[in-house]
PDB file of C-alpha atoms in Angstrom:
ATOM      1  CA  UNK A   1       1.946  -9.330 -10.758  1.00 28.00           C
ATOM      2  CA  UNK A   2       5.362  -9.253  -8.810  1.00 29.00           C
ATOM      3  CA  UNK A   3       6.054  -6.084  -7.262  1.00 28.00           C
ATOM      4  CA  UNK A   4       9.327  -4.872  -7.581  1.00 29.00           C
ATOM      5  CA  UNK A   5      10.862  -2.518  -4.861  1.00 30.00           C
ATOM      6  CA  UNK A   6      13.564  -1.151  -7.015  1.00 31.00           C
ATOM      7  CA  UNK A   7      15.687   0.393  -3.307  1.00 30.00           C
ATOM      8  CA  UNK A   8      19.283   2.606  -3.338  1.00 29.00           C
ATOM      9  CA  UNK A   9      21.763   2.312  -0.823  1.00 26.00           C
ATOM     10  CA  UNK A  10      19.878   3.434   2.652  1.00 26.00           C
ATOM     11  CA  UNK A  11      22.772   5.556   3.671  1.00 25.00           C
ATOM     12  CA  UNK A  12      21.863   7.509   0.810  1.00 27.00           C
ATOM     13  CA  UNK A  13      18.141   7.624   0.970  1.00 26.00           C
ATOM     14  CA  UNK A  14      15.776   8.888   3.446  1.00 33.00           C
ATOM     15  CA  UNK A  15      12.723   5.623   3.594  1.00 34.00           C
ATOM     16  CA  UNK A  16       9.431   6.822   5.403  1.00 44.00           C
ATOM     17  CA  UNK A  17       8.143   3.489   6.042  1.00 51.00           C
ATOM     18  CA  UNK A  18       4.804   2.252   8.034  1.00 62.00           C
ATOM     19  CA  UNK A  19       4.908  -1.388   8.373  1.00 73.00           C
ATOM     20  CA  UNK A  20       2.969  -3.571  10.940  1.00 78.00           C
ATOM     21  CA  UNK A  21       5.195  -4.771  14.112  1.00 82.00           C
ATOM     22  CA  UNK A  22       5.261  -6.730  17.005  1.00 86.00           C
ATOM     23  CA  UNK A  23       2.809  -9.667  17.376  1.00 88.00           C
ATOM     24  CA  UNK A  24       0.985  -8.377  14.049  1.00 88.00           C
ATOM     25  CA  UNK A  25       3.680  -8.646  11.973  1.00 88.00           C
ATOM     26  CA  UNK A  26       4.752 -12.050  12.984  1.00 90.00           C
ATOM     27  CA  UNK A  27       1.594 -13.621  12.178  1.00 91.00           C
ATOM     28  CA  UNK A  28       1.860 -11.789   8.748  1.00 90.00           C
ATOM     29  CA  UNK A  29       4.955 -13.157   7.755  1.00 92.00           C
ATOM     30  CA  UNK A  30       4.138 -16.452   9.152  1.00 93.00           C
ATOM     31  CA  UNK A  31       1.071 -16.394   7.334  1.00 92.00           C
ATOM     32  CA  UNK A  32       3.144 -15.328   4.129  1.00 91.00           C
ATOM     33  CA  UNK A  33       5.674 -18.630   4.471  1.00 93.00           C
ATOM     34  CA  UNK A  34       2.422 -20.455   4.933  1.00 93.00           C
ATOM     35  CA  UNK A  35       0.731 -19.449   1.741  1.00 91.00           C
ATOM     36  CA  UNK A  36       4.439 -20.026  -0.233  1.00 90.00           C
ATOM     37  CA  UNK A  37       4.198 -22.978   1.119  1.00 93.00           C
ATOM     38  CA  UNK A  38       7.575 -23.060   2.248  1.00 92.00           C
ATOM     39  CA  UNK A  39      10.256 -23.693   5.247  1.00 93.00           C
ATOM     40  CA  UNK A  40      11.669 -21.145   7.687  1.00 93.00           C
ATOM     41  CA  UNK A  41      14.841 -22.905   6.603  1.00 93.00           C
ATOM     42  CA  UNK A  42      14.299 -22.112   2.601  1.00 93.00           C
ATOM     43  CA  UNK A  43      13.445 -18.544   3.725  1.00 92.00           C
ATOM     44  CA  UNK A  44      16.472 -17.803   5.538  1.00 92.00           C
ATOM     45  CA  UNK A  45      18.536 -19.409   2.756  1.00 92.00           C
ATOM     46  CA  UNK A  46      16.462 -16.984   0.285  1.00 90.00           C
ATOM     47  CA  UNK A  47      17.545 -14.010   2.774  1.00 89.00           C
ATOM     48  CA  UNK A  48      21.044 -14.970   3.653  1.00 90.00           C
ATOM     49  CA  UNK A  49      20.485 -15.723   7.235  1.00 90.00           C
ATOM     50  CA  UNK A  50      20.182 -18.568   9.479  1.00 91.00           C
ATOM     51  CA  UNK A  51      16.817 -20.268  10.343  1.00 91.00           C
ATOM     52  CA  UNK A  52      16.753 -18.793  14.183  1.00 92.00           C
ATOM     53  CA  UNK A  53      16.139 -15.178  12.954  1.00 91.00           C
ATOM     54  CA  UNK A  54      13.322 -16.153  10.447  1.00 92.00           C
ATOM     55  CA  UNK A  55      12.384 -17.697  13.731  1.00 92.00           C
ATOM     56  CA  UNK A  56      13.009 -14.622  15.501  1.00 91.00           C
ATOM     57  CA  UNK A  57      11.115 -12.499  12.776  1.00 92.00           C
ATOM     58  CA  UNK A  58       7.810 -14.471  13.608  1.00 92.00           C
ATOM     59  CA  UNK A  59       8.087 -14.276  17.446  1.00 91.00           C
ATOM     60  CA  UNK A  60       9.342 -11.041  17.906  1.00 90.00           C
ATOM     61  CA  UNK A  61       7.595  -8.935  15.391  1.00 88.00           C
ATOM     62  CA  UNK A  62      10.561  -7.065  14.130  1.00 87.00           C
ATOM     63  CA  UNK A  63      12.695  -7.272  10.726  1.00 86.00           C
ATOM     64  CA  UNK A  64      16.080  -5.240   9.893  1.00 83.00           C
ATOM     65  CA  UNK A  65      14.786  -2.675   7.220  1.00 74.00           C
ATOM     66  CA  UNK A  66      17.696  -3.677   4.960  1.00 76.00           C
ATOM     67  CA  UNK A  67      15.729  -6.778   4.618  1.00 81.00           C
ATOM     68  CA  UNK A  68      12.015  -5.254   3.459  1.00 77.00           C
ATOM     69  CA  UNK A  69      13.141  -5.214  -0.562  1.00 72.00           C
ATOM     70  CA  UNK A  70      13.374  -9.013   0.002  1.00 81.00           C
ATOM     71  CA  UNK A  71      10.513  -9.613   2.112  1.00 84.00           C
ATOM     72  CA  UNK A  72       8.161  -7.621  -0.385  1.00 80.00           C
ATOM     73  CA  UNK A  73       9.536  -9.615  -3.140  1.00 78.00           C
ATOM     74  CA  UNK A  74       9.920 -13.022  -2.366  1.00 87.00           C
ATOM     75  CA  UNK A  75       6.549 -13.491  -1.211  1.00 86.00           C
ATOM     76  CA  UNK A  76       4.940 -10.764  -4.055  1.00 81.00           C
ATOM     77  CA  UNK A  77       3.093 -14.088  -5.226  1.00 81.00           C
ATOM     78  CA  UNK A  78       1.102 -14.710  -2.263  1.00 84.00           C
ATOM     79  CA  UNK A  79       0.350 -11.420  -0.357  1.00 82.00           C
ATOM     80  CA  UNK A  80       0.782  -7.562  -1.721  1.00 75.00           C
ATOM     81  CA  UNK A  81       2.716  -5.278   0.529  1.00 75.00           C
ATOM     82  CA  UNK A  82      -0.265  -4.203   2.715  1.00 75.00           C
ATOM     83  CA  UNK A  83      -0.056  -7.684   4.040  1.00 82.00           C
ATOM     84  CA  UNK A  84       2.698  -6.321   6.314  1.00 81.00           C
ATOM     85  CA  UNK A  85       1.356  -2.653   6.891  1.00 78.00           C
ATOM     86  CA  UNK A  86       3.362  -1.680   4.577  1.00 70.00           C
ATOM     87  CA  UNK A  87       1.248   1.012   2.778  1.00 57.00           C
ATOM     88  CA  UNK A  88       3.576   4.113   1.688  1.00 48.00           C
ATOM     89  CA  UNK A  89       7.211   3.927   0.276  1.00 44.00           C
ATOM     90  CA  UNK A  90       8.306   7.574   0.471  1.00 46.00           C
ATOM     91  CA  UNK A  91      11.795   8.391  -0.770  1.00 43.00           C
ATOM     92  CA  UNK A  92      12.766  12.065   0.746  1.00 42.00           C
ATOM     93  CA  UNK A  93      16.251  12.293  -0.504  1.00 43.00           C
ATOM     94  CA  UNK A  94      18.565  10.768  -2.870  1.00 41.00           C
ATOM     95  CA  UNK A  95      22.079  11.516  -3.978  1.00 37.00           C
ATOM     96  CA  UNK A  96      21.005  11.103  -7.519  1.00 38.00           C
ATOM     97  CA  UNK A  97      17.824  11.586  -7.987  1.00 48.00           C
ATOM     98  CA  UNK A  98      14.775  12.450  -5.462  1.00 72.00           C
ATOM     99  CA  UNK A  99      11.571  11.108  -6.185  1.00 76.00           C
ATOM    100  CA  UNK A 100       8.539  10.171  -4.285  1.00 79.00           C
ATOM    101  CA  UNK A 101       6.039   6.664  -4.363  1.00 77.00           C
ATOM    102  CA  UNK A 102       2.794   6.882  -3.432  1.00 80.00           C
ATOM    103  CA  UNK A 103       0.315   3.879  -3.290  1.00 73.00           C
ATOM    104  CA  UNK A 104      -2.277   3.410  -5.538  1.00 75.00           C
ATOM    105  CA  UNK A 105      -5.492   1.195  -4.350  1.00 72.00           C
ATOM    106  CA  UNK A 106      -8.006  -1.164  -5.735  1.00 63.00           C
ATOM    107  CA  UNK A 107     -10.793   1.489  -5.613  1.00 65.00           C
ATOM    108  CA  UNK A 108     -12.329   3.179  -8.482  1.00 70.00           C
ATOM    109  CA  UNK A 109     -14.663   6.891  -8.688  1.00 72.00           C
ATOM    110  CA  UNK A 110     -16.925   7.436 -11.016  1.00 69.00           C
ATOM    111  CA  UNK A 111     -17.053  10.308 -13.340  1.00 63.00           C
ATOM    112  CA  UNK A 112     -20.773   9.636 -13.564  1.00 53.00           C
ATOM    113  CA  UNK A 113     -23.015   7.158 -11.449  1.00 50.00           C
ATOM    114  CA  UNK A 114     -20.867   5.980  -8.233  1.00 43.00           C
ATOM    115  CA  UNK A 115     -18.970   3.140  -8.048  1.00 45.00           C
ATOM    116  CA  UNK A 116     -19.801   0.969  -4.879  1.00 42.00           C
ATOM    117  CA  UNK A 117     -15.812  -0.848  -4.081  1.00 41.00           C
ATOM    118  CA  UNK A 118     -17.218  -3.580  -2.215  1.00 42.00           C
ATOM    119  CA  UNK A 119     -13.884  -5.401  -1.984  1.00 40.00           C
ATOM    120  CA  UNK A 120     -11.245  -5.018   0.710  1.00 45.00           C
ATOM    121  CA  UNK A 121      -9.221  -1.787  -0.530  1.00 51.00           C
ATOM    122  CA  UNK A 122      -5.686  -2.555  -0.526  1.00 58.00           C
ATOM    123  CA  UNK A 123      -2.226  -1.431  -2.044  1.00 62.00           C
ATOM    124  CA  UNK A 124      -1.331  -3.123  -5.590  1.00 63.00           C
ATOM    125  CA  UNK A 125       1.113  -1.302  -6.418  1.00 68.00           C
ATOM    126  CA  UNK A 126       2.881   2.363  -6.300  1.00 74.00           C
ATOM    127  CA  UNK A 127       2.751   5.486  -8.670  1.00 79.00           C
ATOM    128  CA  UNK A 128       6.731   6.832  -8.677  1.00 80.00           C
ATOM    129  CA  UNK A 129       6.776  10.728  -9.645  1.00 80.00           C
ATOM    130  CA  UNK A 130       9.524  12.991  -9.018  1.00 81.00           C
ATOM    131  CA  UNK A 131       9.896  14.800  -5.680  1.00 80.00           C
ATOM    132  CA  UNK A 132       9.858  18.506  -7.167  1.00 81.00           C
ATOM    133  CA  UNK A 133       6.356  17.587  -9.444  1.00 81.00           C
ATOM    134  CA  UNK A 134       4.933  16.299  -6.663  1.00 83.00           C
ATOM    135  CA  UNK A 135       5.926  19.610  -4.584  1.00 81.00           C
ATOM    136  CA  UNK A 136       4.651  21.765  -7.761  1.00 83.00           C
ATOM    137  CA  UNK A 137       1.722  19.902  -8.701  1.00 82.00           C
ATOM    138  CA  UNK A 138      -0.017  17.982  -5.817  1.00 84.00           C
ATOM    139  CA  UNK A 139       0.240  20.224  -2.483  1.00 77.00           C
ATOM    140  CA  UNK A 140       1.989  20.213   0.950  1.00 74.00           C
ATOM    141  CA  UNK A 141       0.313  17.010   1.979  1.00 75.00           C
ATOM    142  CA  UNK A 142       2.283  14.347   0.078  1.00 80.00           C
ATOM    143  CA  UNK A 143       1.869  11.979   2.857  1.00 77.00           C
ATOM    144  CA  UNK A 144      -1.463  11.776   2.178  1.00 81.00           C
ATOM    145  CA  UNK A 145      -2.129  11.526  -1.513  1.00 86.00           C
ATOM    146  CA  UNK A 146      -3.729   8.350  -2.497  1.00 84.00           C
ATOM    147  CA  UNK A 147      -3.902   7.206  -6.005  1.00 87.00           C
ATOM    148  CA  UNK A 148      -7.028   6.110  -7.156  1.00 86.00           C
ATOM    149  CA  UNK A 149      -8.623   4.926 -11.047  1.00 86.00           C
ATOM    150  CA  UNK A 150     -11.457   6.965 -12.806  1.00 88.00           C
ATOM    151  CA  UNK A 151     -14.276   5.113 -14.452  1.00 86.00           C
ATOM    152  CA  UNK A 152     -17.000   7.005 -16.874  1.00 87.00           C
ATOM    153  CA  UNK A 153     -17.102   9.813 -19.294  1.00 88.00           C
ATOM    154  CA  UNK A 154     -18.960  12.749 -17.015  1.00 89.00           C
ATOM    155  CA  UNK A 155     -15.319  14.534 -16.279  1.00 91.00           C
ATOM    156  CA  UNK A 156     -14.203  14.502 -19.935  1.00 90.00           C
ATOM    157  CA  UNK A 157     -11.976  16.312 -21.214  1.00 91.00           C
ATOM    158  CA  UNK A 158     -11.011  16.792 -17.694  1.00 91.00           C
ATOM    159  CA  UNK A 159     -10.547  13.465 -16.752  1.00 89.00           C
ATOM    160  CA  UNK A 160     -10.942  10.357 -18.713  1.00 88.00           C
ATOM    161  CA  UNK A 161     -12.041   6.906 -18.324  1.00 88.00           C
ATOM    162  CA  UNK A 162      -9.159   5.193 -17.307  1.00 85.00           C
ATOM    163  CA  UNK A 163      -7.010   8.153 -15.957  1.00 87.00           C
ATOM    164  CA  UNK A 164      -5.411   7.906 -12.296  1.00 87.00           C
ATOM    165  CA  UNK A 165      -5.925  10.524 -10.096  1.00 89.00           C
ATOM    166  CA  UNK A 166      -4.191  11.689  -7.100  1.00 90.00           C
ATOM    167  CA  UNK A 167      -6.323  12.334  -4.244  1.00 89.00           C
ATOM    168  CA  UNK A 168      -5.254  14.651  -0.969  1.00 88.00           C
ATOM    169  CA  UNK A 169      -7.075  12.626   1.565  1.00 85.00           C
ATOM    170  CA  UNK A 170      -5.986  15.575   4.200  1.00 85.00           C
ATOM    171  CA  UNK A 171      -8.879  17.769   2.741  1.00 88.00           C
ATOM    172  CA  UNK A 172     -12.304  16.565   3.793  1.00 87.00           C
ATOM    173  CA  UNK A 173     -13.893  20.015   3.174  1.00 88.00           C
ATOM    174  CA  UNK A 174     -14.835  22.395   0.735  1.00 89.00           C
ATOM    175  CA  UNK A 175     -11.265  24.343   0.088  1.00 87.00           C
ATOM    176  CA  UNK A 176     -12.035  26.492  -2.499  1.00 90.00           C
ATOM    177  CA  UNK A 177     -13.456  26.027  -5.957  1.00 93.00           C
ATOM    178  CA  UNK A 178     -12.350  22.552  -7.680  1.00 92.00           C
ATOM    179  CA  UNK A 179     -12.238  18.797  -8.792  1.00 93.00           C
ATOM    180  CA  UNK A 180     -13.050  16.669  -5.572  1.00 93.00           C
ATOM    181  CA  UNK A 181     -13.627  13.325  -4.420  1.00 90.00           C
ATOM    182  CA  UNK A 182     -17.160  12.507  -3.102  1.00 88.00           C
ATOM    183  CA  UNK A 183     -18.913   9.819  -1.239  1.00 82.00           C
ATOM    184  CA  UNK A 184     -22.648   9.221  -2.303  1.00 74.00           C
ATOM    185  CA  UNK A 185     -24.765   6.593  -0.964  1.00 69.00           C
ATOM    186  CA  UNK A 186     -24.121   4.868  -4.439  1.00 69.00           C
ATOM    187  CA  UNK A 187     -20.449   4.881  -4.028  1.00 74.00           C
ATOM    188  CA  UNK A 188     -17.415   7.486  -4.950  1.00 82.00           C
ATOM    189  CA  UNK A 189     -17.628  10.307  -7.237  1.00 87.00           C
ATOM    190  CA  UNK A 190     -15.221  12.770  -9.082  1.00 90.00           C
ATOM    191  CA  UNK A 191     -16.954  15.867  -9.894  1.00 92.00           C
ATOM    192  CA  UNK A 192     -15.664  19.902  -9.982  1.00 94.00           C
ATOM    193  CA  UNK A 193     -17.256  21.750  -6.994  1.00 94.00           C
ATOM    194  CA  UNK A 194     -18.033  25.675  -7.121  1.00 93.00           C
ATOM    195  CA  UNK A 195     -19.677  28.383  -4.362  1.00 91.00           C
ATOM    196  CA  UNK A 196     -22.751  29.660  -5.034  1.00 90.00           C
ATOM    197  CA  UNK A 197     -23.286  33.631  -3.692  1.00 87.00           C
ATOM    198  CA  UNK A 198     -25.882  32.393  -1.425  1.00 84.00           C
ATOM    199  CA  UNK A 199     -23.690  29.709  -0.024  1.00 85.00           C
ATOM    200  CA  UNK A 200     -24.592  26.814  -1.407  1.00 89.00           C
ATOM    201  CA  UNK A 201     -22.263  24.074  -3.874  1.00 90.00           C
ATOM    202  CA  UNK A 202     -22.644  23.770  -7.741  1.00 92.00           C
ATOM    203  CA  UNK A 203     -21.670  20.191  -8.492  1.00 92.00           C
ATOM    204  CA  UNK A 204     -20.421  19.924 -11.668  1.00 93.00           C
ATOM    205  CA  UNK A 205     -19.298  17.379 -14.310  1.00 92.00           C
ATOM    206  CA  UNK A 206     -16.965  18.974 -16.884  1.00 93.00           C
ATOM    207  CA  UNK A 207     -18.910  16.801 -19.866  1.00 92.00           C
ATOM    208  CA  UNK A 208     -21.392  19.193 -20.941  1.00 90.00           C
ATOM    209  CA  UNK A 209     -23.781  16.397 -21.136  1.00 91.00           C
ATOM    210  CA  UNK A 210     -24.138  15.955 -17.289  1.00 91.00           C
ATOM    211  CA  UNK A 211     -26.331  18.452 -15.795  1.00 91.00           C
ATOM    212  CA  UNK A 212     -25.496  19.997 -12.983  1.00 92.00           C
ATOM    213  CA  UNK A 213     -26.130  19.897  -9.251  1.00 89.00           C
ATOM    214  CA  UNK A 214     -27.155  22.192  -6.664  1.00 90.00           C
ATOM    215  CA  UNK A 215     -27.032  21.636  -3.040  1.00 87.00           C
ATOM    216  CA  UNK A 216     -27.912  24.314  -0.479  1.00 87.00           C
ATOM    217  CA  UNK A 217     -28.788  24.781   3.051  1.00 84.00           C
ATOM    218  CA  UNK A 218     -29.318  21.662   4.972  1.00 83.00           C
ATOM    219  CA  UNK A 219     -28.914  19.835   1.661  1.00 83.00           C
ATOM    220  CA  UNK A 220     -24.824  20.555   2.372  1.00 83.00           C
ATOM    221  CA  UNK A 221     -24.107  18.427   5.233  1.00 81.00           C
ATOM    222  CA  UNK A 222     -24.923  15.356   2.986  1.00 79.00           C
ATOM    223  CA  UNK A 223     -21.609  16.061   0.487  1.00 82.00           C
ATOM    224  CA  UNK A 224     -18.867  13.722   1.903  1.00 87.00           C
ATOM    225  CA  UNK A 225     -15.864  15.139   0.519  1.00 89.00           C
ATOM    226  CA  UNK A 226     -13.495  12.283   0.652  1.00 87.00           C
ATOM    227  CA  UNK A 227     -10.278  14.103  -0.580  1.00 89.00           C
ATOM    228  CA  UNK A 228      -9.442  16.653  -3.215  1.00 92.00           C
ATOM    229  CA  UNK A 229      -8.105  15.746  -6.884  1.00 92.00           C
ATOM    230  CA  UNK A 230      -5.093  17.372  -7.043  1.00 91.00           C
ATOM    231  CA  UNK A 231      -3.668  15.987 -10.275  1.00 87.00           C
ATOM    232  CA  UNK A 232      -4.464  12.784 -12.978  1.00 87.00           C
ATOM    233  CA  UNK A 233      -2.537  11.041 -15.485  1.00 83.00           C
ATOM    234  CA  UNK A 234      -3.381   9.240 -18.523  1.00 78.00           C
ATOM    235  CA  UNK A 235      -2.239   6.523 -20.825  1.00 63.00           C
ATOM    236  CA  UNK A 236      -2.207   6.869 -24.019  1.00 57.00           C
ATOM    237  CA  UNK A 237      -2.722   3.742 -26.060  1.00 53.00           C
ATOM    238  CA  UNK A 238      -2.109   3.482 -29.920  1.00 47.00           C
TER     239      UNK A 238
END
Protein backbone atom coordinates (compact mmCIF):
# COMPACT_ATOMS: atom_id res chain seq x y z
CA UNK A 1 0.00 0.00 0.00
CA UNK A 2 1.38 3.51 -1.12
CA UNK A 3 2.06 5.72 1.63
CA UNK A 4 1.02 9.05 1.25
CA UNK A 5 2.90 11.95 3.08
CA UNK A 6 0.13 14.42 2.82
CA UNK A 7 3.06 17.75 3.82
CA UNK A 8 2.03 21.82 4.23
CA UNK A 9 4.17 24.47 3.27
CA UNK A 10 7.53 24.01 5.58
CA UNK A 11 7.63 27.65 6.37
CA UNK A 12 4.56 26.98 8.09
CA UNK A 13 5.22 23.74 9.82
CA UNK A 14 7.66 22.68 12.32
CA UNK A 15 8.97 18.71 10.74
CA UNK A 16 10.91 16.65 13.49
CA UNK A 17 12.45 14.33 11.16
CA UNK A 18 15.12 11.30 11.79
CA UNK A 19 16.25 10.04 8.55
CA UNK A 20 19.49 8.02 7.80
CA UNK A 21 22.50 10.23 6.23
CA UNK A 22 25.72 10.16 4.87
CA UNK A 23 27.08 6.90 3.37
CA UNK A 24 23.84 5.04 4.82
CA UNK A 25 21.52 6.88 3.12
CA UNK A 26 23.10 6.71 -0.23
CA UNK A 27 23.13 3.10 -0.38
CA UNK A 28 19.37 3.29 0.65
CA UNK A 29 18.28 5.29 -2.05
CA UNK A 30 20.48 3.57 -4.43
CA UNK A 31 19.15 0.46 -3.32
CA UNK A 32 15.53 2.01 -3.72
CA UNK A 33 16.24 3.04 -7.71
CA UNK A 34 17.55 -0.48 -7.87
CA UNK A 35 14.49 -2.30 -6.70
CA UNK A 36 12.19 0.34 -9.09
CA UNK A 37 14.19 -0.74 -11.43
CA UNK A 38 14.82 2.49 -12.79
CA UNK A 39 17.47 5.30 -14.08
CA UNK A 40 19.05 8.11 -12.07
CA UNK A 41 17.95 10.00 -15.16
CA UNK A 42 13.99 8.94 -14.79
CA UNK A 43 14.40 9.84 -11.08
CA UNK A 44 15.55 13.23 -11.47
CA UNK A 45 12.94 13.82 -14.19
CA UNK A 46 10.30 12.37 -11.49
CA UNK A 47 11.89 15.07 -8.95
CA UNK A 48 12.45 18.00 -11.18
CA UNK A 49 16.15 18.01 -11.10
CA UNK A 50 19.00 17.11 -13.18
CA UNK A 51 20.69 13.63 -13.12
CA UNK A 52 24.07 15.01 -11.23
CA UNK A 53 22.16 15.62 -7.92
CA UNK A 54 20.36 12.17 -7.94
CA UNK A 55 24.01 11.45 -8.44
CA UNK A 56 24.94 13.62 -5.71
CA UNK A 57 22.10 12.16 -3.39
CA UNK A 58 23.82 8.62 -3.61
CA UNK A 59 27.43 9.80 -3.00
CA UNK A 60 26.97 12.30 -0.60
CA UNK A 61 24.33 11.01 1.67
CA UNK A 62 22.27 14.11 1.88
CA UNK A 63 18.73 15.18 0.29
CA UNK A 64 17.00 18.81 0.52
CA UNK A 65 14.03 18.07 2.98
CA UNK A 66 11.66 19.77 0.51
CA UNK A 67 12.30 16.72 -1.45
CA UNK A 68 11.37 13.75 1.34
CA UNK A 69 7.32 13.87 0.31
CA UNK A 70 8.68 12.71 -3.09
CA UNK A 71 11.26 10.39 -2.09
CA UNK A 72 8.74 8.52 0.33
CA UNK A 73 6.33 8.35 -2.43
CA UNK A 74 7.79 7.52 -5.52
CA UNK A 75 9.48 4.58 -4.32
CA UNK A 76 6.36 3.59 -1.60
CA UNK A 77 6.24 0.37 -3.94
CA UNK A 78 9.51 -0.99 -3.21
CA UNK A 79 10.72 0.07 0.32
CA UNK A 80 8.48 1.67 3.37
CA UNK A 81 9.87 4.80 4.90
CA UNK A 82 12.16 3.05 7.45
CA UNK A 83 14.18 2.16 4.45
CA UNK A 84 15.68 5.66 4.81
CA UNK A 85 15.61 6.04 8.74
CA UNK A 86 12.88 7.70 8.41
CA UNK A 87 10.84 6.48 11.46
CA UNK A 88 8.76 9.53 13.06
CA UNK A 89 6.93 12.38 11.13
CA UNK A 90 6.14 14.84 13.93
CA UNK A 91 4.27 18.00 12.98
CA UNK A 92 4.77 20.65 16.06
CA UNK A 93 3.02 23.57 14.58
CA UNK A 94 0.75 24.51 11.88
CA UNK A 95 -0.98 27.69 10.88
CA UNK A 96 -4.15 25.78 10.47
CA UNK A 97 -4.26 23.03 12.20
CA UNK A 98 -1.58 21.22 14.64
CA UNK A 99 -1.53 17.67 14.72
CA UNK A 100 0.94 15.02 15.47
CA UNK A 101 2.01 11.39 13.41
CA UNK A 102 3.32 8.79 15.13
CA UNK A 103 4.48 5.42 13.54
CA UNK A 104 2.78 2.43 13.92
CA UNK A 105 4.88 -1.05 13.50
CA UNK A 106 4.43 -4.53 12.28
CA UNK A 107 4.35 -5.94 15.86
CA UNK A 108 1.42 -7.28 17.62
CA UNK A 109 0.72 -7.94 21.90
CA UNK A 110 -1.33 -10.26 23.03
CA UNK A 111 -4.19 -9.75 25.31
CA UNK A 112 -3.73 -13.39 26.28
CA UNK A 113 -0.82 -15.89 25.34
CA UNK A 114 2.24 -13.73 23.83
CA UNK A 115 2.79 -13.12 20.51
CA UNK A 116 6.45 -14.01 19.39
CA UNK A 117 7.06 -10.99 16.16
CA UNK A 118 9.67 -12.91 14.60
CA UNK A 119 9.82 -10.61 11.58
CA UNK A 120 11.96 -7.50 11.17
CA UNK A 121 9.76 -4.70 13.00
CA UNK A 122 9.43 -1.85 10.79
CA UNK A 123 7.23 1.34 10.09
CA UNK A 124 4.06 0.68 7.68
CA UNK A 125 2.51 3.39 8.14
CA UNK A 126 1.55 6.44 10.66
CA UNK A 127 -1.42 7.03 13.15
CA UNK A 128 -2.29 11.11 12.64
CA UNK A 129 -4.10 12.47 15.95
CA UNK A 130 -4.39 15.96 16.88
CA UNK A 131 -1.63 17.75 18.81
CA UNK A 132 -3.89 18.84 21.91
CA UNK A 133 -5.38 14.85 22.27
CA UNK A 134 -2.21 13.69 22.14
CA UNK A 135 -1.09 16.35 24.96
CA UNK A 136 -4.45 15.36 26.97
CA UNK A 137 -4.53 11.80 26.44
CA UNK A 138 -1.07 10.14 25.89
CA UNK A 139 1.61 11.99 28.26
CA UNK A 140 4.67 14.31 27.99
CA UNK A 141 6.62 11.78 26.00
CA UNK A 142 5.10 12.06 22.51
CA UNK A 143 8.37 11.38 20.97
CA UNK A 144 8.23 8.18 22.13
CA UNK A 145 4.83 6.66 21.67
CA UNK A 146 4.81 3.76 19.38
CA UNK A 147 1.71 2.38 17.94
CA UNK A 148 1.29 -1.10 18.14
CA UNK A 149 -1.97 -3.86 17.21
CA UNK A 150 -3.72 -5.97 20.00
CA UNK A 151 -4.50 -9.58 19.33
CA UNK A 152 -6.87 -11.80 21.84
CA UNK A 153 -9.82 -11.32 24.04
CA UNK A 154 -8.01 -11.31 27.78
CA UNK A 155 -8.22 -7.19 27.91
CA UNK A 156 -11.89 -7.03 26.87
CA UNK A 157 -13.85 -4.61 27.34
CA UNK A 158 -10.70 -2.78 27.86
CA UNK A 159 -9.11 -3.47 24.83
CA UNK A 160 -10.25 -5.48 21.95
CA UNK A 161 -8.95 -7.74 19.41
CA UNK A 162 -7.99 -5.62 16.78
CA UNK A 163 -7.66 -2.24 18.69
CA UNK A 164 -4.30 -0.09 18.31
CA UNK A 165 -2.69 0.97 21.18
CA UNK A 166 -0.31 3.64 21.90
CA UNK A 167 2.61 2.63 23.80
CA UNK A 168 5.09 5.23 25.87
CA UNK A 169 8.25 3.37 25.22
CA UNK A 170 9.97 6.09 27.75
CA UNK A 171 8.49 4.06 30.75
CA UNK A 172 10.26 0.76 31.30
CA UNK A 173 9.11 0.57 34.97
CA UNK A 174 6.36 0.13 37.14
CA UNK A 175 4.80 3.94 37.25
CA UNK A 176 1.93 3.52 39.13
CA UNK A 177 -1.10 1.30 38.83
CA UNK A 178 -2.14 0.53 35.01
CA UNK A 179 -2.39 -1.10 31.45
CA UNK A 180 1.31 -1.95 30.37
CA UNK A 181 3.25 -3.52 27.80
CA UNK A 182 5.20 -6.70 28.78
CA UNK A 183 7.85 -8.91 27.41
CA UNK A 184 7.49 -12.71 28.33
CA UNK A 185 9.67 -15.34 27.10
CA UNK A 186 6.61 -16.22 24.78
CA UNK A 187 6.48 -12.85 23.27
CA UNK A 188 4.58 -9.32 24.15
CA UNK A 189 1.77 -8.91 26.43
CA UNK A 190 -0.90 -6.20 27.32
CA UNK A 191 -2.13 -6.70 30.71
CA UNK A 192 -3.30 -3.98 33.74
CA UNK A 193 -0.60 -4.00 36.50
CA UNK A 194 -1.49 -3.18 40.32
CA UNK A 195 0.79 -2.96 43.83
CA UNK A 196 0.29 -5.34 46.20
CA UNK A 197 0.78 -3.95 50.16
CA UNK A 198 3.61 -6.25 50.50
CA UNK A 199 5.25 -5.04 47.37
CA UNK A 200 4.69 -7.30 44.98
CA UNK A 201 2.59 -6.85 41.18
CA UNK A 202 -1.01 -8.18 40.52
CA UNK A 203 -1.07 -8.89 36.80
CA UNK A 204 -4.25 -8.59 35.57
CA UNK A 205 -6.39 -9.18 32.44
CA UNK A 206 -9.56 -7.04 32.49
CA UNK A 207 -11.68 -10.30 30.96
CA UNK A 208 -12.89 -11.81 34.00
CA UNK A 209 -12.12 -15.08 32.51
CA UNK A 210 -8.26 -14.72 32.83
CA UNK A 211 -7.07 -15.35 36.21
CA UNK A 212 -4.82 -13.37 37.63
CA UNK A 213 -1.11 -13.15 38.35
CA UNK A 214 1.02 -12.58 41.21
CA UNK A 215 4.62 -11.88 41.18
CA UNK A 216 6.61 -11.04 44.31
CA UNK A 217 10.04 -10.85 45.61
CA UNK A 218 12.66 -12.13 43.34
CA UNK A 219 9.82 -13.23 41.06
CA UNK A 220 9.77 -9.14 40.04
CA UNK A 221 12.90 -8.70 38.25
CA UNK A 222 11.54 -11.14 35.54
CA UNK A 223 8.50 -8.47 34.38
CA UNK A 224 10.00 -6.63 31.32
CA UNK A 225 7.92 -3.70 31.09
CA UNK A 226 8.35 -2.69 27.55
CA UNK A 227 6.30 0.62 27.60
CA UNK A 228 3.07 1.79 29.14
CA UNK A 229 -0.45 1.81 27.23
CA UNK A 230 -1.40 5.10 27.36
CA UNK A 231 -4.40 5.10 25.05
CA UNK A 232 -6.18 2.53 22.15
CA UNK A 233 -8.48 3.00 19.40
CA UNK A 234 -10.89 0.86 17.73
CA UNK A 235 -12.66 0.29 14.48
CA UNK A 236 -15.82 -0.26 14.32
CA UNK A 237 -17.02 -2.41 11.46
CA UNK A 238 -20.77 -2.82 10.41
Amino acid sequence: MPFIIDYQCLCAINLEIKMFSGEQLGQAISEAIKRKNVSQKEVADHFGVKQPSVSGWIKNGRIDKKHLDKLIDYFSDVVTPSHFGIETFRVLKSNEESSIRFPRLNAEATCGAGTINDHYIEVVDYVTVAAAWAREKLGGNLNKIQVITARGDSMEPTIENGDVMFVDTAVEAFDGDGLYLLWYIDGLKAKRLQSTVGGGLMIISDNSSYRTETVRGEDLNAVRIIGRIRGAWRLSQF
